[in-house]
Amino acid sequence: MTRTPEPYSQEWLRLPVFYVGQVAEALGERVARWWDDLFDPRDATIVLADGTALVWDEESGWRHGRFVSGERGMRTELADARFLGGGVLPSAERVTALLDDTTYGSPRRPVYRHYTDLDDGFDRALAGFAPITV
């Protein structure tokens, strides 16, 4: 059984780290560095060695573009970004496949959910990526 942490607790704010970490691991040596950003919406950035970056947020999923600026605590800015699609939590393998498909994606931002939707099952899905602690 997956335990869902209380919204806005430290545990809840860190839930995306496990999911994004799996995506970064799947991308392997392509990753230069990555970080999460805490809230509203929770998001994360994976900077790739080729000068581009992937940004994930809990409303729109993944987007990819040329890395302009960003760091933990500051929103990442991308140029020529395209949203990969595939939902808000596509598997790490799916993110890699979408990234490699140059015909996939759209400049239009999809909205799969809103960060204030606290009872929509999203946090339970995110918690499923966390390691089981006893």
CSV table of C-alpha atoms in Angstrom, one decimal:
chain,number,residue,atom,x,y,z
A,1,MET,CA,0.0,0.0,0.0
A,2,THR,CA,1.4,3.4,-1.0
A,3,ARG,CA,1.2,6.1,1.7
A,4,THR,CA,0.5,9.6,0.4
A,5,PRO,CA,2.1,12.3,2.5
A,6,GLU,CA,0.3,15.3,3.8
A,7,PRO,CA,0.2,18.2,1.2
A,8,TYR,CA,2.9,20.8,1.6
A,9,SER,CA,4.9,18.7,4.1
A,10,GLN,CA,8.6,18.2,3.3
A,11,GLU,CA,7.9,14.6,2.3
A,12,TRP,CA,5.1,15.7,-0.1
A,13,LEU,CA,7.3,18.5,-1.6
A,14,ARG,CA,10.0,16.0,-2.3
A,15,LEU,CA,7.8,13.3,-4.0
A,16,PRO,CA,8.7,14.3,-7.6
A,17,VAL,CA,12.5,13.7,-6.8
A,18,PHE,CA,12.1,9.9,-7.1
A,19,TYR,CA,10.2,10.1,-10.4
A,20,VAL,CA,12.5,12.6,-12.0
A,21,GLY,CA,15.5,10.7,-10.7
A,22,GLN,CA,14.3,7.6,-12.6
A,23,VAL,CA,14.1,9.7,-15.8
A,24,ALA,CA,17.6,11.1,-15.3
A,25,GLU,CA,18.9,7.6,-14.7
A,26,ALA,CA,17.3,6.4,-17.9
A,27,LEU,CA,18.9,9.2,-19.8
A,28,GLY,CA,22.3,8.1,-18.4
A,29,GLU,CA,25.4,9.9,-19.7
A,30,ARG,CA,23.3,12.5,-21.6
A,31,VAL,CA,22.6,14.2,-18.2
A,32,ALA,CA,24.9,17.0,-17.1
A,33,ARG,CA,23.0,17.8,-13.9
A,34,TRP,CA,19.4,17.9,-12.5
A,35,TRP,CA,17.5,19.4,-9.6
A,36,ASP,CA,13.9,19.8,-8.3
A,37,ASP,CA,12.0,22.9,-7.4
A,38,LEU,CA,9.6,22.7,-4.5
A,39,PHE,CA,6.2,24.0,-5.4
A,40,ASP,CA,3.4,25.7,-7.2
A,41,PRO,CA,3.7,23.8,-9.3
A,42,ARG,CA,6.3,21.3,-8.3
A,43,ASP,CA,8.8,21.0,-11.1
A,44,ALA,CA,12.3,19.7,-11.9
A,45,THR,CA,15.0,20.3,-14.5
A,46,ILE,CA,17.3,17.9,-16.2
A,47,VAL,CA,20.1,19.7,-18.1
A,48,LEU,CA,21.6,17.6,-20.9
A,49,ALA,CA,25.2,17.6,-22.0
A,50,ASP,CA,24.2,18.9,-25.4
A,51,GLY,CA,23.0,22.3,-24.0
A,52,THR,CA,19.3,21.5,-24.0
A,53,ALA,CA,17.2,20.6,-21.0
A,54,LEU,CA,14.1,18.8,-20.0
A,55,VAL,CA,11.7,20.4,-17.6
A,56,TRP,CA,8.9,18.5,-15.8
A,57,ASP,CA,6.0,20.0,-13.9
A,58,GLU,CA,3.1,18.5,-12.2
A,59,GLU,CA,0.5,20.1,-14.5
A,60,SER,CA,2.0,19.7,-18.0
A,61,GLY,CA,4.5,16.9,-17.9
A,62,TRP,CA,7.8,17.2,-19.8
A,63,ARG,CA,9.0,19.8,-22.2
A,64,HIS,CA,12.4,20.0,-24.0
A,65,GLY,CA,14.3,23.0,-25.4
A,66,ARG,CA,17.5,24.9,-25.4
A,67,PHE,CA,18.6,25.6,-21.8
A,68,VAL,CA,18.8,29.4,-21.3
A,69,SER,CA,18.9,29.7,-17.5
A,70,GLY,CA,17.8,28.1,-14.2
A,71,GLU,CA,18.8,26.7,-10.9
A,72,ARG,CA,17.2,25.3,-7.9
A,73,GLY,CA,14.7,27.9,-6.5
A,74,MET,CA,14.5,29.7,-9.8
A,75,ARG,CA,12.2,28.7,-12.7
A,76,THR,CA,14.1,27.3,-15.7
A,77,GLU,CA,13.9,29.2,-18.9
A,78,LEU,CA,14.0,27.2,-22.2
A,79,ALA,CA,14.1,28.5,-25.8
A,80,ASP,CA,12.2,26.8,-28.5
A,81,ALA,CA,10.5,24.5,-26.1
A,82,ARG,CA,8.2,21.7,-27.2
A,83,PHE,CA,6.0,19.7,-24.8
A,84,LEU,CA,6.6,16.0,-25.2
A,85,GLY,CA,3.1,14.8,-24.4
A,86,GLY,CA,2.5,11.4,-23.0
A,87,GLY,CA,0.8,12.6,-19.9
A,88,VAL,CA,2.1,14.0,-16.7
A,89,LEU,CA,3.9,10.9,-15.5
A,90,PRO,CA,5.1,8.9,-18.6
A,91,SER,CA,7.6,6.2,-17.8
A,92,ALA,CA,11.3,7.0,-17.9
A,93,GLU,CA,11.6,4.9,-21.1
A,94,ARG,CA,8.7,6.7,-22.7
A,95,VAL,CA,10.3,10.1,-21.9
A,96,THR,CA,13.5,8.9,-23.5
A,97,ALA,CA,11.7,7.7,-26.6
A,98,LEU,CA,9.7,11.0,-26.9
A,99,LEU,CA,12.9,13.0,-26.6
A,100,ASP,CA,14.5,11.1,-29.3
A,101,ASP,CA,11.5,11.4,-31.7
A,102,THR,CA,12.1,14.8,-33.3
A,103,THR,CA,8.6,14.8,-34.9
A,104,TYR,CA,6.9,14.4,-31.5
A,105,GLY,CA,5.7,17.1,-29.3
A,106,SER,CA,4.1,20.5,-29.5
A,107,PRO,CA,4.8,24.1,-28.6
A,108,ARG,CA,1.3,24.2,-27.1
A,109,ARG,CA,1.2,23.6,-23.3
A,110,PRO,CA,-1.1,20.7,-22.3
A,111,VAL,CA,-2.7,20.9,-18.9
A,112,TYR,CA,-3.3,17.5,-17.5
A,113,ARG,CA,-4.2,18.7,-14.0
A,114,HIS,CA,-3.8,21.7,-11.8
A,115,TYR,CA,-1.3,21.8,-8.9
A,116,THR,CA,-4.2,22.6,-6.5
A,117,ASP,CA,-5.9,19.3,-7.4
A,118,LEU,CA,-4.8,17.6,-4.2
A,119,ASP,CA,-7.3,14.7,-4.2
A,120,ASP,CA,-7.0,13.5,-7.8
A,121,GLY,CA,-4.7,10.5,-7.2
A,122,PHE,CA,-1.6,12.2,-8.6
A,123,ASP,CA,0.3,12.3,-5.3
A,124,ARG,CA,-0.5,8.6,-4.8
A,125,ALA,CA,1.0,7.9,-8.2
A,126,LEU,CA,4.1,9.9,-7.4
A,127,ALA,CA,4.5,8.2,-4.1
A,128,GLY,CA,4.6,4.9,-6.0
A,129,PHE,CA,8.0,6.0,-7.4
A,130,ALA,CA,9.5,6.4,-3.9
A,131,PRO,CA,11.5,3.6,-2.3
A,132,ILE,CA,9.6,1.6,0.3
A,133,THR,CA,10.7,2.5,3.8
A,134,VAL,CA,10.0,0.4,6.8
